[in-house]
XYZ file of C-alpha atoms in Angstrom:
767
model
C 0.017 -0.095 0.048
C 2.593 2.318 0.943
C 5.042 1.630 -1.999
C 1.915 2.141 -4.056
C 1.228 5.471 -2.754
C 4.992 6.800 -2.963
C 5.477 5.372 -6.607
C 2.370 7.204 -7.844
C 3.534 10.371 -6.209
C 6.903 9.776 -7.635
C 5.240 9.341 -11.106
C 3.212 12.441 -11.010
C 5.831 14.826 -9.716
C 8.174 13.930 -12.534
C 5.671 14.268 -15.053
C 4.858 17.797 -13.494
C 8.440 18.811 -13.174
C 8.862 18.725 -17.208
C 6.462 21.373 -17.958
C 7.284 23.345 -14.700
C 11.180 23.325 -15.743
C 10.416 24.484 -19.090
C 8.254 27.313 -18.025
C 11.449 28.623 -15.853
C 13.381 28.926 -19.182
C 10.617 30.188 -21.326
C 8.803 32.846 -18.945
C 10.470 35.713 -17.414
C 9.576 36.696 -13.742
C 6.634 39.039 -13.571
C 6.986 41.997 -11.245
C 3.472 43.153 -11.601
C 1.785 43.100 -8.140
C -1.011 40.482 -8.033
C -3.408 40.386 -5.115
C -2.104 38.566 -2.172
C -2.442 34.603 -2.695
C -4.107 34.745 -6.044
C -1.076 33.866 -8.067
C -0.048 31.026 -5.770
C -3.659 29.754 -5.636
C -3.932 29.369 -9.235
C -0.418 27.600 -9.292
C -1.246 25.354 -6.482
C -4.376 24.594 -7.989
C -3.002 23.903 -11.449
C -0.659 21.354 -9.825
C -3.349 19.611 -7.711
C -5.523 19.267 -10.575
C -2.770 18.275 -12.783
C -1.747 15.419 -10.620
C -5.438 14.181 -10.328
C -5.353 13.863 -14.268
C -2.044 12.192 -14.319
C -3.079 9.443 -11.758
C -6.025 8.769 -13.573
C -4.187 8.751 -16.928
C -1.269 6.055 -15.475
C -4.375 4.101 -13.687
C -3.292 4.614 -10.194
C -6.987 4.744 -8.992
C -8.716 7.806 -7.139
C -7.430 6.862 -3.771
C -3.438 7.141 -4.783
C -4.128 10.074 -7.332
C -5.674 12.200 -4.559
C -2.723 11.180 -2.217
C -0.597 12.821 -4.862
C -2.524 15.620 -5.601
C -2.603 16.754 -1.700
C 1.081 16.107 -1.192
C 2.270 18.069 -4.359
C -0.530 20.753 -3.528
C 0.312 21.291 -0.073
C 3.997 21.291 -0.849
C 3.861 23.664 -3.655
C 1.688 26.127 -1.715
C 3.892 26.025 1.330
C 6.880 26.990 -0.533
C 5.391 29.617 -2.501
C 4.101 30.955 0.686
C 7.816 30.927 1.749
C 9.544 31.892 -1.340
C 8.261 35.428 -2.126
C 11.251 37.082 -3.694
C 10.753 33.776 -6.355
C 8.204 33.762 -9.372
C 5.489 31.361 -8.223
C 6.488 28.986 -11.041
C 9.990 28.833 -9.561
C 8.401 27.761 -6.363
C 6.242 25.355 -7.808
C 9.105 23.922 -9.574
C 11.449 23.394 -6.399
C 8.714 21.920 -4.473
C 8.202 19.298 -7.209
C 11.551 18.548 -7.355
C 12.053 18.010 -3.500
C 8.743 15.805 -3.690
C 10.470 13.533 -6.336
C 13.542 13.315 -4.271
C 11.774 12.546 -1.322
C 9.243 10.039 -2.713
C 11.902 8.288 -4.237
C 14.084 7.831 -1.040
C 10.932 7.061 0.925
C 10.257 4.345 -1.699
C 13.703 2.843 -1.647
C 13.600 2.782 2.220
C 9.930 1.164 2.640
C 11.060 -1.495 0.110
C 14.285 -2.401 2.007
C 12.613 -2.428 5.181
C 9.487 -4.748 3.739
C 12.424 -7.145 1.781
C 13.161 -9.340 5.007
C 17.064 -8.821 4.110
C 19.886 -10.582 5.967
C 20.875 -8.503 8.857
C 24.378 -7.966 7.159
C 22.657 -7.017 3.797
C 20.046 -4.947 5.665
C 22.916 -2.544 7.395
C 24.952 -2.345 4.191
C 21.971 -1.699 2.317
C 20.764 1.349 4.811
C 24.237 2.702 4.083
C 23.511 2.644 0.440
C 20.357 4.794 1.158
C 22.085 7.101 3.402
C 24.622 7.454 0.285
C 21.746 8.183 -1.747
C 20.332 10.750 0.873
C 23.640 12.642 0.534
C 23.687 12.882 -2.769
C 20.221 14.206 -2.950
C 21.176 17.015 -0.460
C 23.977 18.302 -2.562
C 21.656 18.369 -5.543
C 19.432 20.286 -3.786
C 22.182 23.182 -3.091
C 22.367 22.824 -7.322
C 18.505 23.049 -7.510
C 18.341 26.290 -5.403
C 20.991 28.197 -7.406
C 19.443 27.077 -10.749
C 15.821 28.153 -9.494
C 17.303 31.177 -7.772
C 18.890 32.511 -10.712
C 15.948 31.711 -13.323
C 12.842 32.723 -10.874
C 13.911 35.848 -8.693
C 11.975 38.968 -9.397
C 14.502 41.270 -8.263
C 18.219 41.332 -7.206
C 19.861 43.405 -4.674
C 21.173 46.510 -5.385
C 24.941 47.566 -4.691
C 25.441 48.914 -1.358
C 24.444 52.753 -1.207
C 27.251 54.929 0.538
C 26.673 58.059 2.804
C 29.247 60.743 1.872
C 32.115 60.219 -0.582
C 34.032 57.443 0.718
C 37.690 57.203 -0.927
C 39.638 54.988 1.010
C 43.445 54.370 0.288
C 44.091 51.022 -1.549
C 46.944 49.080 -1.683
C 47.186 46.660 -4.516
C 49.122 43.496 -4.249
C 50.281 41.786 -7.257
C 51.830 38.295 -6.496
C 54.196 36.709 -8.956
C 56.134 33.502 -9.289
C 58.111 32.544 -12.228
C 56.194 34.719 -14.462
C 57.109 36.266 -18.020
C 58.172 39.903 -17.213
C 56.743 41.548 -20.152
C 53.030 39.897 -19.329
C 53.387 41.314 -15.326
C 54.616 44.674 -17.093
C 51.433 44.927 -19.051
C 49.219 44.032 -15.879
C 51.111 47.261 -14.200
C 50.616 49.346 -17.097
C 46.554 48.934 -16.848
C 47.052 49.491 -13.093
C 49.003 52.606 -13.532
C 45.855 54.055 -15.448
C 42.984 53.646 -12.931
C 40.992 56.531 -12.405
C 41.754 57.083 -9.050
C 44.510 58.690 -7.036
C 44.537 57.132 -3.713
C 46.383 53.890 -3.822
C 49.704 52.143 -4.600
C 50.730 48.945 -6.414
C 53.113 46.435 -4.508
C 54.540 43.690 -6.630
C 55.425 40.625 -4.413
C 57.863 38.244 -6.098
C 57.862 34.854 -4.397
C 60.707 32.725 -4.449
C 61.702 33.236 -8.131
C 65.088 32.041 -8.424
C 65.650 33.277 -11.811
C 66.924 36.928 -12.049
C 66.240 37.213 -15.766
C 62.495 36.835 -14.993
C 62.155 39.284 -11.545
C 64.973 41.918 -12.327
C 62.954 43.263 -15.305
C 60.119 43.780 -13.144
C 62.082 45.495 -10.420
C 63.430 47.952 -12.887
C 60.030 48.847 -14.287
C 58.905 49.571 -10.782
C 61.737 51.883 -10.043
C 60.675 54.087 -12.729
C 57.101 54.743 -11.296
C 56.455 56.456 -8.008
C 52.993 54.541 -7.558
C 54.984 51.138 -8.001
C 56.762 49.091 -5.309
C 58.528 45.954 -5.661
C 59.278 42.946 -3.111
C 61.543 40.165 -4.008
C 61.172 37.349 -1.582
C 63.856 34.511 -1.618
C 63.540 31.100 0.545
C 60.205 32.477 1.895
C 57.927 30.128 3.573
C 54.100 29.936 3.070
C 53.932 29.794 -0.606
C 51.413 32.844 -2.075
C 49.746 32.997 1.429
C 53.017 33.527 2.955
C 54.128 36.474 0.284
C 50.661 38.084 1.086
C 51.368 38.263 4.433
C 54.585 39.914 4.170
C 53.140 42.660 1.573
C 50.266 43.215 3.966
C 52.843 43.798 6.753
C 55.036 46.289 4.304
C 51.643 48.005 2.714
C 51.365 51.668 3.057
C 50.108 52.715 6.424
C 47.296 54.809 5.092
C 45.889 51.791 3.071
C 42.364 50.929 4.398
C 41.707 48.532 1.436
C 43.817 45.715 -0.044
C 43.204 44.628 -3.744
C 44.403 41.426 -4.947
C 45.322 41.177 -8.782
C 46.986 38.284 -10.373
C 50.009 38.994 -12.848
C 48.166 38.026 -15.590
C 45.097 40.420 -15.600
C 44.531 43.564 -17.774
C 42.453 45.904 -15.720
C 39.844 48.311 -16.579
C 40.592 51.923 -15.742
C 37.301 52.543 -13.462
C 37.887 49.478 -11.339
C 38.753 51.041 -8.062
C 36.571 54.120 -8.772
C 33.645 51.951 -9.123
C 34.322 49.252 -6.029
C 36.461 50.861 -3.418
C 33.812 53.380 -2.318
C 31.689 50.390 -1.532
C 33.636 50.366 1.530
C 32.048 53.481 2.970
C 29.773 51.065 4.375
C 31.261 49.954 7.605
C 29.727 46.265 7.558
C 31.233 45.358 3.937
C 34.521 43.186 4.638
C 35.450 42.373 0.953
C 34.295 43.008 -2.455
C 34.677 40.323 -5.329
C 34.145 41.193 -9.023
C 34.129 38.280 -11.500
C 37.052 36.608 -13.068
C 37.111 37.183 -16.807
C 39.533 36.026 -19.759
C 40.636 37.319 -22.791
C 41.702 35.838 -26.453
C 39.196 32.962 -26.204
C 36.820 33.768 -29.384
C 39.196 32.393 -32.022
C 39.599 28.641 -31.160
C 36.480 26.308 -30.195
C 38.361 25.145 -27.449
C 38.822 28.076 -25.715
C 35.342 29.152 -26.190
C 34.231 25.826 -24.623
C 36.481 26.573 -21.770
C 35.258 30.374 -21.285
C 31.850 28.926 -20.941
C 32.580 26.197 -18.668
C 34.194 28.883 -16.447
C 31.054 31.269 -16.164
C 28.882 29.145 -14.170
C 30.380 29.916 -10.953
C 30.136 33.810 -11.472
C 27.135 33.621 -13.414
C 24.719 31.326 -11.447
C 26.721 30.724 -7.854
C 27.832 33.744 -7.111
C 24.614 35.792 -8.055
C 22.539 33.286 -5.892
C 24.801 33.207 -3.085
C 25.104 37.191 -2.979
C 21.354 37.133 -2.081
C 22.134 35.437 1.499
C 25.503 37.023 1.955
C 27.320 33.784 1.207
C 29.766 35.124 -1.708
C 33.119 33.714 -1.875
C 36.407 35.843 -2.125
C 37.850 34.602 -5.317
C 41.349 36.400 -4.815
C 42.005 38.371 -7.931
C 40.102 41.247 -9.019
C 39.007 41.644 -5.247
C 39.177 43.974 -2.349
C 39.005 43.302 1.198
C 38.896 45.947 4.214
C 42.419 45.689 5.972
C 41.256 46.069 9.211
C 39.140 43.228 9.006
C 42.074 40.984 7.194
C 44.208 41.975 10.194
C 41.499 41.046 12.945
C 41.356 37.606 11.484
C 45.204 37.033 11.413
C 45.938 37.569 7.759
C 46.249 34.856 5.147
C 46.257 31.345 6.280
C 49.160 29.653 4.951
C 48.033 25.952 5.314
C 45.149 26.165 2.565
C 45.952 26.484 -1.206
C 42.963 28.066 -1.785
C 43.658 30.949 0.490
C 41.194 33.288 -0.745
C 37.834 31.360 -0.403
C 39.251 30.157 3.317
C 39.460 33.799 4.126
C 35.996 35.067 2.884
C 34.844 32.077 5.341
C 36.654 33.861 8.059
C 35.370 37.070 7.334
C 31.745 36.266 7.109
C 32.234 34.051 10.240
C 33.197 37.336 12.125
C 29.857 39.104 11.150
C 31.302 40.870 7.916
C 29.624 41.356 4.594
C 30.857 40.286 1.417
C 29.709 41.802 -2.089
C 29.832 40.091 -5.458
C 29.647 42.710 -8.303
C 28.129 41.235 -11.345
C 30.341 43.426 -13.937
C 33.761 42.431 -15.050
C 36.653 45.044 -14.564
C 39.469 42.796 -15.889
C 40.346 39.650 -18.286
C 43.492 37.357 -17.564
C 44.611 34.559 -19.334
C 42.581 30.939 -19.195
C 45.148 27.973 -18.706
C 46.443 27.676 -22.352
C 46.871 23.763 -22.318
C 44.247 21.156 -20.892
C 46.975 20.001 -18.597
C 47.215 23.331 -17.173
C 43.908 23.152 -16.576
C 44.085 19.962 -14.557
C 46.308 21.380 -12.276
C 44.376 24.234 -11.593
C 41.219 22.358 -10.762
C 43.227 19.798 -8.966
C 44.172 23.009 -6.701
C 41.064 24.266 -6.252
C 39.241 20.868 -5.332
C 42.068 19.937 -2.769
C 41.730 23.318 -1.166
C 38.037 23.222 -1.008
C 38.439 19.807 0.752
C 40.991 21.518 3.401
C 38.548 24.326 3.897
C 35.646 21.621 5.078
C 38.502 19.759 6.993
C 39.296 22.691 9.133
C 35.765 24.527 9.326
C 33.122 21.863 9.096
C 32.223 22.707 12.595
C 31.575 26.014 11.889
C 29.351 25.129 9.016
C 27.177 22.863 10.787
C 23.277 24.314 11.800
C 23.545 25.916 15.272
C 22.830 29.376 16.956
C 25.070 32.160 15.979
C 27.606 33.091 18.589
C 30.179 35.787 19.013
C 32.743 33.414 17.255
C 30.263 32.089 14.782
C 28.154 34.622 13.312
C 27.246 32.787 10.372
C 23.546 32.543 9.438
C 21.724 29.157 8.332
C 21.655 30.302 4.678
C 25.582 31.216 4.710
C 26.440 27.976 6.515
C 24.631 25.851 3.767
C 26.295 27.760 1.000
C 29.398 26.984 2.176
C 29.196 23.465 3.157
C 27.390 22.315 0.096
C 29.572 24.164 -1.957
C 32.576 22.098 -0.415
C 30.479 18.798 -0.810
C 29.807 19.142 -4.231
C 33.597 18.452 -5.144
C 33.018 14.901 -4.033
C 30.417 14.427 -6.718
C 33.110 13.160 -9.237
C 34.217 10.777 -6.529
C 30.894 9.044 -6.659
C 30.886 9.303 -10.553
C 34.174 7.347 -10.255
C 32.508 4.717 -8.032
C 29.589 4.356 -10.585
C 31.637 3.616 -13.458
C 32.727 0.728 -11.724
C 29.035 -0.100 -11.610
C 28.222 0.021 -15.163
C 31.400 -1.903 -15.964
C 30.073 -4.466 -13.853
C 26.743 -4.412 -15.495
C 28.538 -4.755 -18.840
C 30.661 -8.083 -17.454
C 27.369 -9.287 -16.131
C 25.874 -9.161 -19.602
C 28.719 -10.618 -21.293
C 29.810 -13.304 -18.754
C 26.153 -14.107 -17.587
C 26.981 -14.180 -13.657
C 23.723 -12.993 -12.212
C 24.990 -10.174 -9.833
C 22.171 -8.236 -8.724
C 22.053 -4.755 -6.946
C 18.585 -3.150 -7.137
C 15.978 -3.647 -9.477
C 13.675 -0.882 -10.688
C 10.827 -1.511 -13.148
C 7.868 -0.075 -14.542
C 6.756 3.496 -14.520
C 9.489 3.847 -11.900
C 12.224 3.211 -14.220
C 10.621 5.238 -16.899
C 11.024 8.561 -14.164
C 14.777 7.499 -13.554
C 15.448 8.128 -17.724
C 13.254 10.852 -17.625
C 15.194 12.916 -14.752
C 18.468 11.870 -16.465
C 17.444 13.411 -19.826
C 15.889 16.459 -18.452
C 18.714 16.997 -15.892
C 21.035 16.936 -18.970
C 19.254 19.303 -21.227
C 18.507 21.782 -18.278
C 22.333 22.109 -17.821
C 22.934 23.000 -21.240
C 19.719 25.355 -21.545
C 21.265 27.209 -18.416
C 24.547 27.711 -19.914
C 22.843 29.173 -22.864
C 20.705 31.095 -20.914
C 23.507 32.746 -18.622
C 26.355 33.164 -20.795
C 24.877 33.328 -24.526
C 26.567 30.150 -25.818
C 25.634 28.235 -28.855
C 24.166 24.938 -28.226
C 27.414 23.634 -29.643
C 29.678 25.461 -27.182
C 27.431 24.435 -24.574
C 27.683 20.919 -25.150
C 31.579 21.632 -25.333
C 31.376 23.329 -21.878
C 29.577 20.188 -20.857
C 32.211 17.807 -22.109
C 34.798 19.834 -20.349
C 33.289 19.372 -16.831
C 33.063 15.396 -17.889
C 36.949 15.163 -18.845
C 37.846 17.212 -15.464
C 36.271 14.212 -13.442
C 39.289 12.121 -12.747
C 41.298 14.768 -11.586
C 38.671 16.137 -9.484
C 38.178 12.574 -7.939
C 42.009 12.295 -7.286
C 41.949 15.800 -5.839
C 38.999 15.038 -3.560
C 40.437 11.388 -2.530
C 43.999 13.074 -1.477
C 42.274 16.199 0.120
C 40.712 13.763 2.504
C 43.643 12.498 4.168
C 46.628 14.964 3.274
C 47.296 17.834 5.563
C 49.400 19.882 3.444
C 48.622 21.105 -0.467
C 49.479 18.673 -3.199
C 49.636 19.433 -6.779
C 48.751 17.358 -9.573
C 51.903 16.771 -12.189
C 51.575 15.878 -15.601
C 54.154 14.407 -17.922
C 57.212 16.490 -18.889
C 57.171 18.184 -22.742
C 59.990 19.577 -24.365
C 59.284 22.179 -27.036
C 55.610 22.136 -28.765
C 53.547 19.377 -27.519
C 52.205 16.452 -29.652
C 49.187 14.481 -29.885
C 51.092 11.912 -28.458
C 51.764 14.158 -25.473
C 47.982 14.422 -24.803
C 47.574 10.701 -24.529
C 50.775 10.489 -22.110
C 49.221 13.131 -19.855
C 45.765 11.475 -19.997
C 46.766 7.933 -19.608
C 44.033 6.992 -17.243
C 41.174 8.585 -19.014
C 42.185 6.931 -21.985
C 42.316 3.528 -21.074
C 39.146 3.653 -19.543
C 37.715 5.216 -22.558
C 39.248 2.410 -24.217
C 37.800 -0.081 -21.901
C 34.471 0.940 -21.704
C 34.246 1.270 -25.472
C 35.576 -2.146 -26.013
C 33.124 -3.648 -23.016
C 30.341 -1.636 -24.821
C 30.894 -3.112 -28.113
C 30.927 -6.438 -26.352
C 27.825 -5.893 -24.526
C 25.941 -4.480 -27.797
C 26.931 -7.913 -29.704
C 24.710 -9.914 -27.129
C 21.720 -9.234 -29.184
C 19.468 -8.303 -26.189
C 17.597 -5.353 -25.370
C 19.076 -5.061 -22.125
C 22.609 -5.573 -23.590
C 21.801 -3.204 -26.080
C 20.984 -0.386 -23.100
C 24.047 -1.266 -21.392
C 26.293 -1.504 -24.105
C 25.020 2.191 -25.580
C 25.698 3.394 -21.819
C 29.201 2.386 -21.517
C 29.779 3.796 -25.136
C 28.272 7.146 -23.738
C 30.519 6.703 -20.433
C 33.596 6.011 -22.692
C 33.289 9.452 -24.776
C 32.996 11.298 -21.515
C 36.532 9.942 -20.179
C 37.549 10.328 -23.902
C 37.096 14.046 -23.784
C 40.125 14.865 -21.673
C 42.705 13.631 -24.709
C 40.124 15.120 -27.155
C 40.233 18.364 -25.185
C 44.001 18.268 -24.318
C 44.506 17.590 -28.194
C 42.300 20.668 -28.991
C 43.991 22.951 -26.913
C 47.398 21.849 -28.479
C 46.136 22.946 -31.799
C 44.312 25.656 -30.777
C 45.480 28.958 -32.595
C 46.697 31.700 -30.320
C 48.458 35.031 -30.494
C 52.218 34.805 -30.267
C 52.420 36.146 -27.257
C 50.262 33.534 -25.664
C 51.866 30.832 -27.607
C 55.401 31.824 -25.764
C 53.367 31.625 -22.529
C 52.001 28.119 -23.363
C 55.849 26.797 -24.261
C 56.978 28.324 -21.173
C 54.243 26.507 -19.031
C 54.684 23.315 -20.420
C 58.545 23.256 -19.489
C 57.122 22.713 -15.758
C 55.258 19.736 -16.039
C 56.840 17.060 -14.021
C 56.141 13.151 -13.464
C 52.517 11.673 -13.087
C 51.312 11.541 -9.493
C 50.320 7.850 -9.381
C 49.781 7.058 -5.556
C 46.651 9.012 -5.299
C 45.282 7.176 -8.380
C 45.789 3.795 -6.897
C 44.062 4.640 -3.708
C 41.262 5.990 -5.789
C 41.196 2.730 -7.656
C 41.145 0.717 -4.735
C 38.641 2.516 -3.079
C 36.477 2.357 -6.193
C 36.726 -1.378 -6.481
C 35.739 -1.338 -2.616
C 32.848 0.546 -3.194
C 31.610 -1.440 -5.749
C 31.937 -4.822 -4.222
C 29.936 -3.046 -1.049
C 27.271 -2.369 -3.177
C 27.099 -5.833 -5.060
C 27.124 -7.341 -1.832
C 24.781 -4.881 -0.059
C 21.800 -4.068 -2.156
C 18.864 -5.909 -2.294
C 18.471 -8.696 -4.694
C 14.701 -8.803 -4.879
C 12.369 -7.011 -7.266
C 10.595 -3.779 -5.712
C 6.777 -4.628 -4.825
C 5.757 -2.037 -7.397
C 2.210 -0.335 -7.252
C -0.454 -1.324 -9.466
C 0.337 1.393 -11.931
C 2.261 -0.870 -14.056
C -0.303 -3.563 -14.121
C -3.181 -1.168 -14.844
C -1.478 0.374 -17.970
C -0.520 -3.225 -19.615
C -2.556 -6.126 -20.247
C -1.071 -9.551 -19.201
C 0.534 -11.699 -22.251
C 0.829 -15.277 -22.415
C 4.610 -15.772 -22.549
C 5.901 -17.955 -25.781
C 5.649 -21.533 -23.755
C 2.192 -20.660 -22.775
C 3.044 -20.285 -18.928
C 1.858 -16.918 -17.288
C 3.995 -14.063 -17.292
C 5.533 -13.252 -13.668
C 3.563 -10.709 -12.041
C 4.883 -7.423 -10.567
C 5.296 -9.070 -7.230
C 7.083 -11.595 -8.053
C 11.260 -11.815 -7.995
C 12.423 -11.919 -11.651
C 14.735 -14.566 -12.540
C 17.939 -14.269 -14.727
C 20.753 -11.783 -14.524
C 20.591 -8.335 -13.369
C 23.170 -5.919 -12.935
C 24.801 -3.885 -10.344
C 23.496 -0.441 -10.582
C 23.684 2.993 -9.278
C 19.916 3.682 -10.408
C 18.664 4.466 -7.045
C 21.351 7.107 -6.502
C 20.485 8.563 -10.077
C 16.918 9.012 -9.065
C 17.393 10.681 -5.992
C 19.804 12.767 -7.518
C 18.275 13.398 -10.644
C 14.990 15.097 -8.790
C 17.407 17.672 -8.100
C 19.072 18.187 -11.395
C 15.950 18.191 -13.292
C 15.417 21.736 -11.878
C 18.794 22.710 -10.321
C 22.064 23.401 -11.167
C 26.697 21.665 -10.006
C 31.093 23.523 -7.050
C 31.954 22.926 -6.424
C 31.307 24.387 -8.804
C 29.731 23.423 -12.372
C 25.885 22.649 -13.221
C 25.104 19.395 -12.709
C 22.408 16.567 -13.752
C 23.007 14.579 -10.818
C 22.344 15.396 -7.265
C 25.633 14.295 -6.255
C 27.747 16.192 -8.546
C 28.500 12.717 -10.295
C 27.237 10.903 -13.364
C 24.002 9.754 -13.157
C 22.919 6.203 -13.389
C 19.785 4.609 -14.423
C 18.102 1.111 -14.779
C 16.550 -0.502 -17.828
C 14.295 -3.515 -18.102
C 15.498 -6.642 -19.335
C 13.864 -8.361 -22.379
C 12.605 -11.043 -20.029
C 8.908 -11.737 -20.871
C 6.983 -9.549 -18.217
C 4.128 -7.594 -18.233
C 4.042 -5.423 -15.224
C 7.485 -6.119 -13.455
C 9.155 -4.413 -16.080
C 12.194 -6.961 -16.106
C 15.534 -6.701 -14.634
C 17.033 -3.524 -14.673
C 20.560 -1.946 -15.892
C 22.333 1.068 -14.717
C 22.089 4.341 -16.695
C 24.567 7.022 -16.379
C 24.797 10.844 -17.213
C 27.224 13.406 -16.446
C 27.849 17.048 -16.158
C 30.286 19.371 -13.479
C 30.830 20.619 -9.694
C 32.103 21.702 -8.186
C 31.989 24.055 -5.155
C 33.770 26.777 -4.986
C 35.542 27.684 -8.055
C 33.827 27.739 -11.711
C 34.187 24.522 -12.739
C 33.979 21.723 -13.755
C 30.622 24.499 -13.652
C 29.477 24.352 -14.537
C 31.095 21.354 -11.217
C 31.896 25.980 -12.823
C 28.516 20.704 -13.396
C 29.156 19.432 -12.540
C 28.833 15.904 -10.828
C 26.286 16.715 -12.997
C 26.700 17.650 -10.654
C 25.778 16.933 -10.730
C 26.359 14.387 -13.699
C 29.472 16.390 -12.590
C 25.470 16.976 -13.160
C 27.803 16.070 -10.921
C 27.842 16.217 -13.797
C 29.609 19.171 -10.170
C 29.730 20.665 -11.723
C 31.390 21.360 -11.881
C 31.471 22.246 -10.594
C 33.922 24.971 -9.957
C 35.518 27.755 -7.967
C 37.226 30.818 -9.098
C-alpha cells in the first residue's frame, strides 16, 4: 500500500516537473503586484488538478491520485508562501523537485524494510540509502541556485554609501616565475586607474631566475606609485608572500586589492568598487574573473563558457544571502578585517575562499559585483587546466576539513556569526567536490553491469521497473538538457559550445576525483603533476598526459561493443551506456589535443611553451588509492544491495495487459522476483540525484545533472517476458560538472552533473 502511494507520487511529480522546468526557461519573472495569494492559488490549484489527471491517466486509482494531488499541492503551496522573492513557477518547480527526491528515497526505504533482508545486507543496504540521501542533499544545493537565478523577481542593488568614501587602496600583485612582459602589461593597466588614492606592490615570491624578476624591479623603479618586493626562500607560498605584503603596505591603506599577474584591469575598477567600503559592514568586494583571447578557437570558447557558471549562477545566488566567496584576483578586502582575522592562512592552498569564510564568520559582509573589470589568461593547455582544477578542489576539501564545525546548523555566537543560509552555501559548495569521486564509483557499477551481460554472472544490486524506471530515465535526460539550457541562458553560448563546456566538465572528472580523495587524507597542499614535454606539445603528449582517462575510455568502448553484441534489449541498453561513458573519459585526451591545436596569438604561444616546461612526473599514488577505493565501493554495493524485485504499485499492471509467454506459461507478476541476470547499478542514486538536477544546477562548482555532482545512473528493463514487473534493470549514467567553490567543472564551474558532474559538479568549480 505504502509502496504504491509513494510510486504514484513519484511518477506524478516527475511528469509535472517537465513543464515546470520548461516554464522557468521560457517565461521571465513577472514583477507585477497581484492580489495577495491569487497567483499562488492558481499555481497550486493547477498542480493539484494536474496531479489528479496524471494519476487517472496512469491508472493509479482515485485514492492514490488524491494522495499525490494533496502532497504536491500542499508542498507547492507552502513553498510559494515562503519564497516570496521568487516567481511562483520557481517555487512550484522547487517543490516538485523536492517531492520527487523525497518520494523516491521513501520508496527505496520502504522497500528495504519490507524485503526481509539478511541483517548484514540490511545494514549495508541502509548505508547505500544514506549515500543516496547525501547525494540528493548536494543536488538540492545546485537546485536552489538554478531556480534562484531563473525565478528571482529582483536582485540586490549595490550598497548605497553615504558621503564620499575614498579609501586608500594597496593593490598587491603576487608573482612567481612569471614572464616579465606579461606582468609589466598588467602593471601598466593598474597605472591607468581613474583613482588617485592607491599604491601597487609587486611581490615576487621565490623566483630564482633573475632574468624573470630583475626587469620587474627595474620597471617599478621608474614609477612612484609602484613598489617591488623580492622574497627568497620564503615560507608559506603565495599566502606567505601576501602576509609580508600586508605588513609592508602603506600605513594609509584601508583596503587591500589582489590582482593576478596576468590581468589587464579596466581603468574604472577602483573608482567603481573602492567607495563600497564606505559601508562599515563590508569586509570584501569581489568582481567576476573574466578572460581574454578566447573567441578565436573552439576549445577556448568551450573553456570560457565552462568557467562562467560559477560567477553567472553560483555567486549571484549566494550574494543574495551574504554567502559570496572571495575569489582572489580582482577582489578588494578591508584591511582592518583582514588583520583582525590574522591575515592569510598559509595552510590552505585556496587561501582566498578560506579567508572569505573567516570574514563572514566574524560578522562581515561580502559583496559580489556582477560586472567584470579585468581579464586574464585562461590555462593555455588542458594539463594546466587540470592542475588548476586539482588545486581548487584540494583546497575546497581542506576548507571543509578545517571549518566543518563552523558550517553545521546551530545558533549564532560571537565566535561564529554565520547564518543558516551562509553555512549551507559553504557546506554544500565544499561537499559538491565529492561528486566526481562518486561518479568514478558509478563507472565501476556500469562496468560490472556490462561484464554481467557478457559473462552471465547474474549479479544483482537493485531492480527498478515499470513507471519508476521511466522516471529515472526522464530525470537523467531532463537534467542534461537543463544544464545545457542554463549555460546558454546565462552566457549566450551556442548549443555546440554549451555541449563543449559540458564535455570539459566531464573531462576533468578523474582529476577532481583524485583531488577529493587525496584532500581527505593529506594535511598539506599537494599538486597534480603531468608528463614533461620539451618544445611544442604533440598529440601523443596529450595521450600520455591523460593515461587513465584514455585507458578507461578504451575499456568502456570495447566492453560496450561486446555488450551490444549480445543481441538483447538489455545488452544493447547497457552497451550504449558504456559507449557514452567512454566518450566522457575520452573527452580528456580530446580536449588536450584541441588545446594543443588551438590558434593563439604569438604572446600566448610563448606563454604556453613556458608553461609546458614545468610539467613533472605523474602522481600515481593517489590514483592507485582511488582505484582500490572504487573497487571496494563496487564490492560493497554488489553484496549489500537488495536482490529482490521492488514491490511496485499496481500502476504498471493497470497500464499493460498480461500476455502469455511463448511457452504458454503465465507472465510473472509485478510482485514476483524476476529471474535471470541483473546488473549492479546506481540507479537508485541517480533517481534521488536526478530529482534535484532536473530543475537545479553543480562546485564546487559547475552545473550538474545528478544531485551528487557525479554521473547519473539509471536502470533498464531486460528483455525477459514480463508484464508489469518491467524486467531486470541496468544502470544508466549521464554526467555534467562541480564543483564547489571555483567554476568548474561549473559548470562542477557541473558538474557531478553535478551533478552528472551533473555532478556532472559541476562542476562544478570555484574561481
